[in-house]
Structure formats: structure tokens, C-alpha cells
Amino acid sequence: MSTDLEKNIKDIKKLLNSYENEALPHYINGSKLLSKSNEFFENFSPIDNEIIGSVASGGSEDINDACNAASGAFDEWKSISGKERKKLLHKIADGIEDRAREIALVESYDSGQAIRFMSKAAIRSATNFRFFADMAPNARDGKSLPADEHLNYSIRQPIGPVGVITPWNTPFMLTTWKIAPALASGCTVVHKPAEWSPLSSMILADITKEAGLPDGVLNVVHGFGETAGKSLTENEKIKAIAFVGESSTGSKIMKQGADSLKRVHFELGGKNPVIVFDDADLDKALDATVFMIFSLNGERCTSSSRLLVQESIKDEFINKLCDRIAKLKVGHPLDPDTEIGPLIHEKHKQKVLNYFALAQKEGATIKAGGKEMTLNSNGNYVEPTLFTDVSNDMRVAQEEIFGPVLSAITFKNEAEALEIANDTDFGLAAYVWTNDAGRSLRLSHQLDAGMIWINSENNRHLPSPFGGMKASGIGRDGGDYSFDFYMETKNICSAFGSHKVPRLGK
Ligand code: NAD
């Protein structure tokens, strides 16, 4: 065991012992509380499936309390000036930076994501807060739309208390990506974290409290999707739901929120193609392909899980890919050398293993990996895996596996690449590798995906729109797009005094 890993393990144990509560509590109206029902669930570590601790399991009563708190705090919070909100959100960002190592260790231990990525994700979370903090003073700005005899101008105002429901992959980063713009807009929040990775949400609650965020502005209720999550989506006080998770859950949430006419924003699943043409910079394309499917354990919505490789370079590219896969470092997530950690949960590992069996049944070849790994522990490790001889109609090419598993499909020319790429229910991201500029632009316009990266891996620019088409989502995040979701646009029309008002009943 390396000394760095030893130190990280020692530090995480110390941290967990320092969290004094008998169970991970909710955070409602500024107080840490257990569930009214006194129910709990157990949180397991992906590293060895040992219990990390108990978590308060929220039900509709706890959700009601949290929604009432968010509703009660809304008037005051929305009335605070944008400048004040900016200051407070920067203080929260300071708090995140101060505790970045703690956040990275906890996140890595709780979710199985490698510490090398979680350290960066913690810092990115502070950046999320700073970015939206700086936008807060102008969030309400609208447009000036003069007509002949009237001045129309629009302003935006916060929609009200909102629900934020997050998944278990990079939970802290995703949570801040949602909560920072909500708070910057002037909304209050009830957050329901994923039940498989609940720990880091409490660190954020602590940081906001220390930064001076008024009680009730951010509330956190733990629990299962079918109970706590469902209650949140049905609560009348909640005006909008920002949800990140599976497409099928998005569909349920839409139904659950229908009676109260909830506005929804969905960031859902993907089966994103990386299209590699024979004229591309193949070394870079290889780096990007490996990075985009094997980083974050492949538990990443924008992972390039379908490799579309041109027939003329197939053998060369696949051979190089196999060499790289063989060298990937699978290991303890707290080891700084680790590139792939254990999958989040035993059930998820089983789901991924089932796809290994299915690939063979469907006639694909397991060219690399394809087995579970023990690594001297009872953790949820699987081998980084490559399927070849895949056709796009196979389930391994159509369904989101959400693990370190790449399905390779060949194509002959641009037209066929486009057809295969678009032949999916999903439409989140697509990656195009070619040195033909015209082709890259033609494809970018024709690909049915919300985000296209040309000759690049997923590089995020926070003002740019993030989100998917088709079953991959509804709405966009990022910059001003986030404010469009968390705010109502109001038009104000004022007459110059020169027009005639129609006169009835003369
Ligand atoms: P999930 O849909 O199972 O759960 C997500 C959250 O929804 C959890 O907090 C869960 O408790 C809650 N939930 C479940 N059922 C609910 C219900 N009926 N009502 C209200 N809430 C409910 O997803 P997951 O397995 O945690 O996460 C993985 C999925 O997230 C993948 O499909 C991945 O692609 C997607 N994801 C998408 C993006 C994106 O930006 N598009 C980013 C990250 C993850």
C-alpha cells in the first residue's frame, strides 16, 4: 500500500469519526434533524461493501417540513439584493475551497470515484458557486423591446422554492451545479441527494450555514426516490424540479409533478457516440476515447460509450485501444494512482456484469476485460471492458450501461457514421474526430445531440448550454440558461400616451 493511500485512508476514518451525529441527519430550516418516523437506511462503501453509517430516511412529513421552510424563507431571500447574494455565494465558494480535501476524500470513499478526479471536482464545485455568484446581480435583467406606441421591457424574478434531485455520480459537483444558480436567482431549495452517496450533501449544508446563508434557504432531506423524492415532486409549495438522473425516473417525475404543474428541468442518460474518422489525429482521438469512457468509472452521463470507428483504421485503433485498456489502473479510489475505482453499489455492479453476459449472447466479442475483479476486497470492481463486433441494434449499443464499458461499431463513410450515431433514443453528447473541417461542421449540424465536441473530449465552458435532446433531457444549464429555468420572465408594457384605447359601449 502506497504511503499516500495509507494517509488518505487514515484521514477519511478520522473525518468519519469526527461527524458526531448518530446518523446522517436531514438539514431543515437550519437544523440537523432525524426523520419524524425515526426511520433510517444504511449507506455502504463501494470499496468493501462495509457499512459507512446510517442515514435518516425521509418521508413526506420531513419533505413537508423542508418545503414549508423553503417557502417561509423565500420572500426574504428573493428580496436580498443581487450584490448581497453575490457576496454570500462567494463565501460559500471560499468554504468549499477550504474543505476541498475533505470533500474529495468523502466523495471518493462514498461513491468509489478515484480521488484524482474528485479532488478536481471539489474545486470545480467552488468554481460553480463563484461563476453564478458573479452573475447574481444581473440575473433579473431582461430585454428592452420597444414597439410603436409602447415600451415593452422584460425582467426576471425567481420562480419560488425549488426541488433539486441529484444522482450518485460526482454528487457534490452536480449538486453545486444546480444549487448555485438557484440561490443566485433568489430561489430557495429543498435538495434530495441520491441514497447511494448521501455524505457530501451535509458538508455543503454545513458550509452554507457557516457562510451565513439564512435558515430555510437550503434544506436537505435524505431518503429514497419513491418516497422522499416523490413527495418533493408532488409538493404544492415547490414550483420547479431540477432533476439529474435516469430517463425513466425523469418520466416518473413529470407524471408526479403534473397535478401541481411543476416546471421541470431534466438532465438524463446518454449513449454518446465518439466518431473517429481515418483522417483524424488518431493519438489524440485515442486519448480522448479512453478518457471519456474510463474516467469517473464510466459512471458519467457524457461518457463516450459508443465508439464509431471508420473501417479503414479499425484494426489499428482497436489494437491501440486494447493496449491502453490493459494498462488502466483499477484500484482503491483513495489511491492517487488509481484511474478506475469500484462501482457505486453492488446492485449496479451486477447490472454491469449482466451486460458482459448479454454482449456475448448478442454476438459481440469481448475484446478486453469482461469480468468482475476482487482486488483483495469485497468491493464493486469490474474490469475496464471493450466490446467489438457490435452492431447498433444490439442492446449493448442502445442501453446506457453506466460503467467502464465501451461498445465499438465500425462505419464506412460519413453518411453511415451519421445514421448510426443518430440511431438511438438518447441525444446528450457526440464527439467527432476528423481533420476535415467541413465534415466536422456538417456532422455537428446533423447530429441529434445537445452538445457536440469536435476534436475534443468533454471540455466545459460554464456559460455554454449543457443538456440533451430526445431521452437525454429537457432544458439547458449553464450561464444564463440556468436563470431561464429558475426564474419567471415578466413583460412590462407601458404606453407612450399617444395610442387610442378601443372604446366600447359609447
Ligand atoms: P436515478 O434516476 O435512479 O436517481 C436519481 C435521483 O432521483 C436519486 O436521488 C433518486 O433517489 C431520485 N428518484 C428516484 N426515483 C424517483 C421518483 N420516483 N421521484 C423522485 N425522485 C426519484 O439515477 P441514478 O442511478 O442515481 O444516476 C444515474 C443516471 O443519472 C444515469 O442515467 C446518468 O446518465 C444520469 N446523469 C445524467 C447527467 C446529465 O447531465 N445528463 C449527469 C449525471 C447523471
XYZ file of C-alpha atoms and ligand atoms in Angstrom:
550
model
C 0.000 0.000 0.000
C 1.441 3.379 -1.000
C 2.037 5.950 1.729
C -0.389 8.353 0.026
C -3.157 5.751 0.107
C -2.356 4.910 3.724
C -2.600 8.586 4.654
C -5.858 9.070 2.765
C -7.420 6.055 4.488
C -6.297 7.335 7.879
C -7.703 10.771 7.099
C -11.091 9.544 5.895
C -11.503 7.366 9.006
C -10.671 10.367 11.166
C -13.167 12.512 9.270
C -15.964 9.962 9.543
C -15.348 9.671 13.297
C -15.493 13.442 13.612
C -19.016 13.566 12.186
C -20.612 13.200 15.581
C -24.207 12.507 14.646
C -25.558 9.018 15.358
C -26.874 9.033 11.784
C -26.544 11.373 8.823
C -29.365 13.856 9.512
C -31.587 15.997 7.337
C -30.960 19.736 7.306
C -34.255 21.579 7.631
C -34.665 25.260 8.417
C -31.082 25.443 9.633
C -31.334 22.446 11.997
C -29.999 18.925 11.744
C -32.879 16.556 12.327
C -33.679 12.872 12.122
C -36.835 11.673 10.364
C -40.195 12.137 12.066
C -40.783 8.407 11.501
C -37.367 7.674 13.051
C -36.530 5.528 10.018
C -33.013 5.018 8.732
C -31.224 3.301 5.874
C -27.664 2.048 5.685
C -25.001 3.559 3.492
C -22.400 1.130 2.122
C -18.894 1.832 0.897
C -18.279 0.684 -2.701
C -14.720 -0.212 -1.671
C -15.648 -3.184 0.519
C -19.426 -3.066 0.931
C -18.970 -2.386 4.632
C -21.495 -0.075 6.261
C -20.272 3.527 6.437
C -23.159 4.581 8.618
C -26.873 5.134 8.996
C -28.767 7.825 7.167
C -32.072 9.398 8.192
C -34.684 8.127 5.774
C -37.037 10.984 4.991
C -40.725 10.634 4.247
C -43.495 13.010 3.274
C -43.593 14.667 6.737
C -39.915 15.606 6.551
C -40.309 16.770 2.964
C -43.309 18.891 4.004
C -41.286 20.495 6.778
C -38.439 21.237 4.389
C -40.788 22.675 1.738
C -42.500 24.842 4.365
C -39.092 26.093 5.477
C -38.091 26.871 1.874
C -41.406 28.604 1.308
C -41.094 30.598 4.543
C -37.579 31.765 3.647
C -38.400 32.682 0.050
C -39.708 36.251 0.497
C -36.681 37.361 2.453
C -34.159 35.618 0.226
C -35.621 36.921 -3.025
C -35.607 40.465 -1.604
C -31.902 40.449 -0.769
C -30.042 42.393 -3.449
C -28.120 40.561 -6.131
C -24.930 42.139 -4.785
C -25.555 40.651 -1.331
C -26.313 37.255 -2.826
C -23.068 37.504 -4.790
C -21.098 38.116 -1.583
C -22.735 35.191 0.195
C -22.218 32.768 -2.668
C -18.534 33.732 -2.843
C -18.301 32.974 0.892
C -19.779 29.548 0.195
C -17.166 29.063 -2.555
C -14.450 30.028 -0.014
C -15.838 27.404 2.363
C -15.764 24.754 -0.354
C -12.159 25.602 -1.192
C -11.191 25.465 2.492
C -12.718 21.997 2.799
C -11.840 20.753 -0.697
C -9.640 17.918 0.547
C -12.322 16.729 2.952
C -14.950 16.879 0.191
C -12.731 14.921 -2.201
C -11.967 12.222 0.394
C -15.601 11.829 1.441
C -16.860 11.810 -2.134
C -14.289 9.260 -3.202
C -14.991 6.978 -0.236
C -18.763 7.246 -0.569
C -19.063 6.962 -4.358
C -15.994 4.934 -5.383
C -14.776 7.646 -7.767
C -10.997 7.971 -7.970
C -9.534 10.705 -5.751
C -7.579 12.163 -8.717
C -10.925 13.170 -10.256
C -12.755 14.022 -7.018
C -10.042 16.490 -5.996
C -10.700 18.378 -9.228
C -14.471 18.031 -8.843
C -14.305 19.647 -5.387
C -12.510 22.682 -6.804
C -14.905 22.814 -9.753
C -17.763 22.956 -7.206
C -16.305 26.161 -5.772
C -15.981 27.487 -9.325
C -19.670 26.749 -9.893
C -20.530 28.948 -6.918
C -18.168 31.738 -7.974
C -19.429 31.698 -11.547
C -23.097 32.062 -10.579
C -22.237 34.451 -7.731
C -20.823 36.872 -10.270
C -23.987 36.588 -12.363
C -26.369 37.148 -9.427
C -26.527 40.978 -9.609
C -27.674 40.838 -13.248
C -29.815 37.717 -13.075
C -33.046 39.715 -13.168
C -32.045 41.698 -16.287
C -34.318 41.205 -19.266
C -34.713 42.793 -22.660
C -35.865 46.160 -23.906
C -38.418 45.617 -26.692
C -39.828 48.948 -27.851
C -42.972 48.909 -30.023
C -44.506 51.865 -31.961
C -46.506 53.335 -29.097
C -45.448 51.240 -26.147
C -42.272 50.343 -24.399
C -42.042 46.660 -23.590
C -39.313 45.522 -21.300
C -38.823 42.248 -19.525
C -37.438 41.392 -16.127
C -36.888 38.086 -14.424
C -37.856 37.133 -10.908
C -37.164 33.915 -9.006
C -39.806 31.246 -9.580
C -40.073 30.299 -5.883
C -38.902 27.374 -3.758
C -37.451 24.647 -5.985
C -36.633 20.962 -5.574
C -33.231 19.637 -6.617
C -32.897 15.871 -7.030
C -29.415 14.532 -7.753
C -27.792 11.185 -8.704
C -24.813 9.398 -7.192
C -22.140 10.059 -9.791
C -19.993 13.064 -8.773
C -22.772 14.107 -6.375
C -21.112 17.155 -4.814
C -20.152 18.759 -8.129
C -23.572 18.104 -9.667
C -25.340 19.415 -6.579
C -23.440 22.703 -6.674
C -24.065 22.986 -10.420
C -27.790 23.008 -9.628
C -27.951 24.774 -6.281
C -25.579 27.681 -7.049
C -27.733 29.132 -9.888
C -30.922 28.501 -7.897
C -29.577 30.527 -4.972
C -28.114 33.182 -7.281
C -31.577 33.568 -8.836
C -33.184 34.154 -5.450
C -34.868 30.742 -5.190
C -34.878 28.690 -2.027
C -34.076 24.999 -2.293
C -35.033 21.564 -0.996
C -32.362 19.080 -2.031
C -32.917 15.320 -2.131
C -29.487 13.684 -2.582
C -29.028 10.192 -4.029
C -29.442 7.490 -1.414
C -26.261 5.669 -2.535
C -23.965 8.664 -1.945
C -25.523 10.958 0.668
C -22.464 12.074 2.662
C -21.132 15.133 0.856
C -24.500 16.916 0.808
C -24.152 17.526 4.542
C -20.772 19.174 4.061
C -22.417 21.631 1.668
C -25.191 22.322 4.185
C -22.549 22.996 6.884
C -20.611 25.308 4.598
C -23.712 27.338 3.715
C -24.589 27.680 7.397
C -21.084 28.871 8.255
C -21.186 31.325 5.336
C -24.338 32.869 6.814
C -26.985 31.648 4.358
C -30.280 32.319 6.167
C -32.060 29.288 7.637
C -34.570 27.697 5.292
C -32.865 28.894 2.114
C -31.188 25.499 1.611
C -32.750 22.356 3.041
C -31.594 18.769 2.580
C -33.796 15.697 3.019
C -32.309 12.226 2.579
C -34.313 9.241 1.510
C -35.414 7.046 -1.328
C -36.670 8.259 -4.669
C -40.012 6.513 -4.404
C -40.774 8.143 -1.036
C -38.850 11.350 -0.266
C -38.194 12.127 -3.952
C -41.794 11.521 -4.944
C -43.148 13.708 -2.113
C -40.863 16.532 -3.145
C -42.068 16.425 -6.745
C -45.697 16.478 -5.585
C -45.409 19.237 -3.003
C -47.567 22.266 -3.875
C -45.071 24.764 -2.452
C -42.336 23.658 -4.833
C -42.572 25.483 -8.153
C -39.932 23.657 -10.176
C -37.860 20.495 -10.092
C -34.275 20.343 -11.313
C -33.528 16.661 -11.761
C -30.411 14.769 -12.801
C -30.756 11.034 -13.195
C -32.127 8.260 -15.351
C -34.501 8.901 -18.230
C -37.138 6.559 -16.767
C -37.062 8.484 -13.468
C -37.483 11.749 -15.373
C -40.610 10.351 -16.930
C -41.979 9.398 -13.481
C -41.185 12.842 -12.099
C -43.042 14.507 -14.937
C -46.158 12.497 -14.043
C -45.763 13.099 -10.311
C -45.395 16.839 -10.822
C -48.277 17.150 -13.281
C -51.037 17.904 -10.743
C -49.113 20.856 -9.345
C -47.972 21.973 -12.838
C -44.300 21.827 -11.965
C -41.717 23.302 -14.264
C -39.117 20.612 -14.864
C -35.529 20.568 -15.971
C -34.133 17.139 -16.741
C -30.557 16.046 -17.286
C -30.873 12.377 -18.109
C -28.986 9.452 -19.587
C -26.849 9.124 -22.688
C -25.327 6.652 -25.138
C -22.943 9.097 -26.663
C -21.034 8.324 -29.859
C -17.379 9.179 -30.367
C -16.910 9.134 -34.148
C -13.331 8.590 -35.297
C -12.526 9.162 -38.990
C -9.337 7.906 -40.628
C -8.054 11.455 -41.218
C -8.182 12.346 -37.501
C -5.247 12.885 -35.168
C -5.516 9.296 -34.001
C -3.265 9.638 -30.968
C -5.385 12.441 -29.582
C -8.599 10.639 -30.546
C -7.345 7.604 -28.655
C -6.547 9.670 -25.558
C -9.996 11.250 -25.652
C -11.836 7.983 -26.271
C -10.097 6.295 -23.340
C -10.609 9.300 -21.087
C -14.276 9.796 -21.878
C -15.343 6.219 -21.163
C -12.953 5.149 -18.410
C -12.654 8.285 -16.277
C -15.194 8.543 -13.436
C -15.590 4.736 -13.686
C -17.658 5.252 -16.836
C -20.408 6.443 -14.482
C -20.732 9.637 -16.417
C -23.682 10.930 -18.423
C -21.430 12.317 -21.167
C -19.245 9.197 -21.410
C -18.390 8.220 -24.977
C -19.892 4.781 -24.567
C -20.271 4.044 -28.317
C -17.073 4.130 -30.367
C -17.857 4.580 -34.065
C -14.583 3.891 -35.852
C -14.003 4.071 -39.614
C -13.375 0.638 -41.144
C -10.053 1.664 -42.731
C -8.444 2.286 -39.312
C -10.437 -0.150 -37.230
C -7.698 -2.714 -36.582
C -5.018 -0.152 -35.790
C -7.300 1.873 -33.498
C -8.769 -1.118 -31.668
C -5.326 -2.636 -31.078
C -4.047 0.587 -29.594
C -7.193 0.848 -27.501
C -6.639 -2.657 -26.122
C -3.055 -1.753 -25.154
C -4.288 1.256 -23.247
C -7.115 -0.629 -21.549
C -4.657 -3.267 -20.355
C -2.641 -0.541 -18.629
C -5.536 1.229 -16.890
C -5.038 1.265 -13.133
C -8.051 -0.159 -11.350
C -7.789 0.160 -7.611
C -8.694 1.717 -4.303
C -10.334 5.065 -5.076
C -8.292 6.857 -2.418
C -5.040 5.840 -4.101
C -3.796 8.835 -6.104
C -2.532 6.412 -8.804
C -5.954 4.846 -9.336
C -7.711 5.623 -12.603
C -10.785 3.421 -12.124
C -12.364 2.744 -8.737
C -15.201 0.445 -7.667
C -18.728 0.976 -8.987
C -21.145 2.732 -6.691
C -23.172 -0.234 -5.403
C -23.350 -3.998 -5.554
C -26.626 -3.776 -7.481
C -25.019 -1.512 -10.047
C -22.047 -3.869 -10.372
C -24.496 -6.693 -11.055
C -26.206 -4.587 -13.718
C -22.873 -4.000 -15.470
C -21.891 -7.694 -15.183
C -25.209 -8.647 -16.782
C -24.199 -6.595 -19.828
C -20.986 -8.662 -20.108
C -23.112 -11.792 -20.430
C -25.593 -10.069 -22.728
C -22.864 -8.869 -25.107
C -21.783 -12.465 -25.730
C -25.368 -13.610 -26.116
C -25.973 -10.898 -28.687
C -22.919 -11.985 -30.705
C -20.467 -9.246 -29.737
C -16.854 -10.092 -28.880
C -15.383 -9.196 -25.501
C -12.069 -7.870 -26.774
C -10.832 -6.613 -23.393
C -11.969 -7.087 -19.802
C -15.436 -8.524 -19.282
C -15.064 -9.852 -15.742
C -15.501 -8.704 -12.187
C -12.394 -8.062 -10.085
C -11.783 -8.842 -6.437
C -8.658 -6.793 -5.645
C -8.423 -8.395 -2.205
C -11.621 -6.803 -1.062
C -15.331 -7.281 -1.356
C -15.648 -4.105 -3.454
C -17.643 -3.456 -6.607
C -14.763 -3.691 -9.060
C -15.152 -4.640 -12.712
C -12.563 -4.805 -15.465
C -12.472 -1.955 -17.975
C -14.129 -3.577 -20.939
C -14.284 -3.301 -24.714
C -16.929 -4.979 -26.872
C -16.184 -5.307 -30.598
C -18.248 -6.768 -33.459
C -21.115 -4.735 -32.131
C -23.982 -3.715 -34.356
C -26.006 -0.679 -33.427
C -29.224 -2.625 -32.906
C -27.742 -4.674 -30.050
C -28.824 -3.739 -26.539
C -25.171 -3.123 -25.597
C -25.166 -0.382 -28.247
C -28.531 1.078 -27.282
C -28.766 0.943 -23.481
C -26.853 3.073 -21.008
C -24.550 0.686 -19.120
C -23.034 3.450 -16.953
C -19.781 1.628 -16.256
C -16.272 1.362 -17.758
C -17.601 -0.399 -20.835
C -17.113 0.655 -24.462
C -19.027 -0.756 -27.426
C -17.156 -0.428 -30.739
C -19.023 -0.254 -34.036
C -17.489 0.265 -37.488
C -18.688 2.535 -40.287
C -17.660 3.039 -43.914
C -18.312 6.719 -44.611
C -19.742 9.958 -43.242
C -23.344 9.122 -44.138
C -23.210 5.795 -42.342
C -21.496 7.324 -39.299
C -24.277 9.878 -39.020
C -27.005 7.277 -39.385
C -25.536 5.048 -36.671
C -24.811 7.973 -34.353
C -28.392 9.229 -34.516
C -29.967 5.781 -34.276
C -30.517 5.897 -30.506
C -33.204 7.083 -28.104
C -30.643 9.329 -26.417
C -29.216 12.673 -27.551
C -26.921 14.090 -24.909
C -23.439 14.467 -26.432
C -21.449 13.458 -29.514
C -17.720 13.633 -30.192
C -16.362 13.995 -33.731
C -12.717 13.336 -34.618
C -11.666 14.411 -38.110
C -9.284 16.895 -39.673
C -11.801 17.719 -42.387
C -13.282 20.976 -41.075
C -16.227 20.924 -43.447
C -17.161 17.406 -42.431
C -16.945 18.202 -38.735
C -19.343 21.120 -39.189
C -21.731 19.208 -41.467
C -21.952 16.436 -38.896
C -22.285 18.816 -35.969
C -25.369 20.321 -37.541
C -26.937 16.947 -38.313
C -26.167 15.031 -35.123
C -29.152 14.817 -32.764
C -27.342 15.725 -29.562
C -27.420 18.725 -27.267
C -23.634 19.023 -27.125
C -21.066 18.320 -29.837
C -17.356 18.303 -29.218
C -15.105 18.460 -32.311
C -11.598 17.060 -31.841
C -12.028 17.312 -28.077
C -13.113 15.419 -25.008
C -15.838 16.915 -22.781
C -14.445 20.374 -22.137
C -16.812 22.519 -20.152
C -17.218 26.247 -20.519
C -19.651 27.358 -17.813
C -21.566 29.983 -19.852
C -22.274 27.408 -22.612
C -25.514 25.417 -22.657
C -25.337 21.936 -21.121
C -28.111 19.415 -21.717
C -29.589 16.847 -24.020
C -32.175 16.163 -26.711
C -34.571 13.213 -27.006
C -34.494 10.902 -23.961
C -31.422 12.719 -22.626
C -33.199 15.686 -21.193
C -35.339 18.752 -21.230
C -33.801 22.200 -20.859
C -30.283 23.502 -20.589
C -27.977 24.510 -17.752
C -25.081 26.907 -17.857
C -24.762 30.681 -17.692
C -27.961 32.488 -18.444
C -29.717 29.241 -19.438
C -29.811 28.273 -15.755
C -31.529 31.551 -14.854
C -34.164 30.955 -17.514
C -35.129 27.842 -15.596
C -35.022 29.173 -12.045
C -36.722 32.465 -12.897
C -40.002 33.689 -14.331
C -39.780 36.181 -17.177
C -42.190 39.054 -16.786
C -43.044 41.503 -19.559
C -43.925 45.082 -18.659
C -45.678 47.134 -21.325
C -46.068 50.872 -20.815
C -47.829 53.248 -23.229
C -46.243 56.445 -24.555
C -49.711 58.035 -24.160
C -50.210 58.530 -27.870
C -52.321 55.497 -28.817
C -56.097 55.199 -28.836
C -57.686 52.716 -26.424
C -60.593 50.898 -28.169
C -63.840 52.330 -26.811
C -66.877 50.069 -26.222
C -70.416 50.961 -25.015
C -70.233 54.524 -26.337
P -31.868 7.695 -10.685
O -32.798 8.268 -11.687
O -32.076 6.304 -10.256
O -31.844 8.566 -9.354
C -31.552 9.941 -9.366
C -32.238 10.601 -8.192
O -33.641 10.514 -8.387
C -31.947 9.948 -6.854
O -31.807 10.960 -5.873
C -33.206 9.133 -6.596
O -33.461 8.916 -5.242
C -34.260 10.017 -7.214
N -35.503 9.328 -7.603
C -35.660 8.044 -7.993
N -36.969 7.793 -8.237
C -37.645 8.946 -8.012
C -39.016 9.323 -8.092
N -39.955 8.460 -8.460
N -39.360 10.589 -7.785
C -38.415 11.497 -7.407
N -37.099 11.179 -7.298
C -36.720 9.926 -7.602
O -30.403 7.906 -11.311
P -29.028 7.401 -10.702
O -28.935 5.939 -10.941
O -28.849 7.949 -9.336
O -27.988 8.185 -11.636
C -27.524 7.719 -12.841
C -28.254 8.365 -14.017
O -28.071 9.784 -13.981
C -27.714 7.943 -15.366
O -28.779 7.659 -16.225
C -26.943 9.158 -15.852
O -26.803 9.254 -17.252
C -27.763 10.259 -15.295
N -26.980 11.504 -15.241
C -27.247 12.475 -16.169
C -26.499 13.650 -16.195
C -26.759 14.699 -17.230
O -26.265 15.804 -17.063
N -27.488 14.415 -18.288
C -25.481 13.838 -15.243
C -25.242 12.832 -14.324
C -26.012 11.671 -14.326
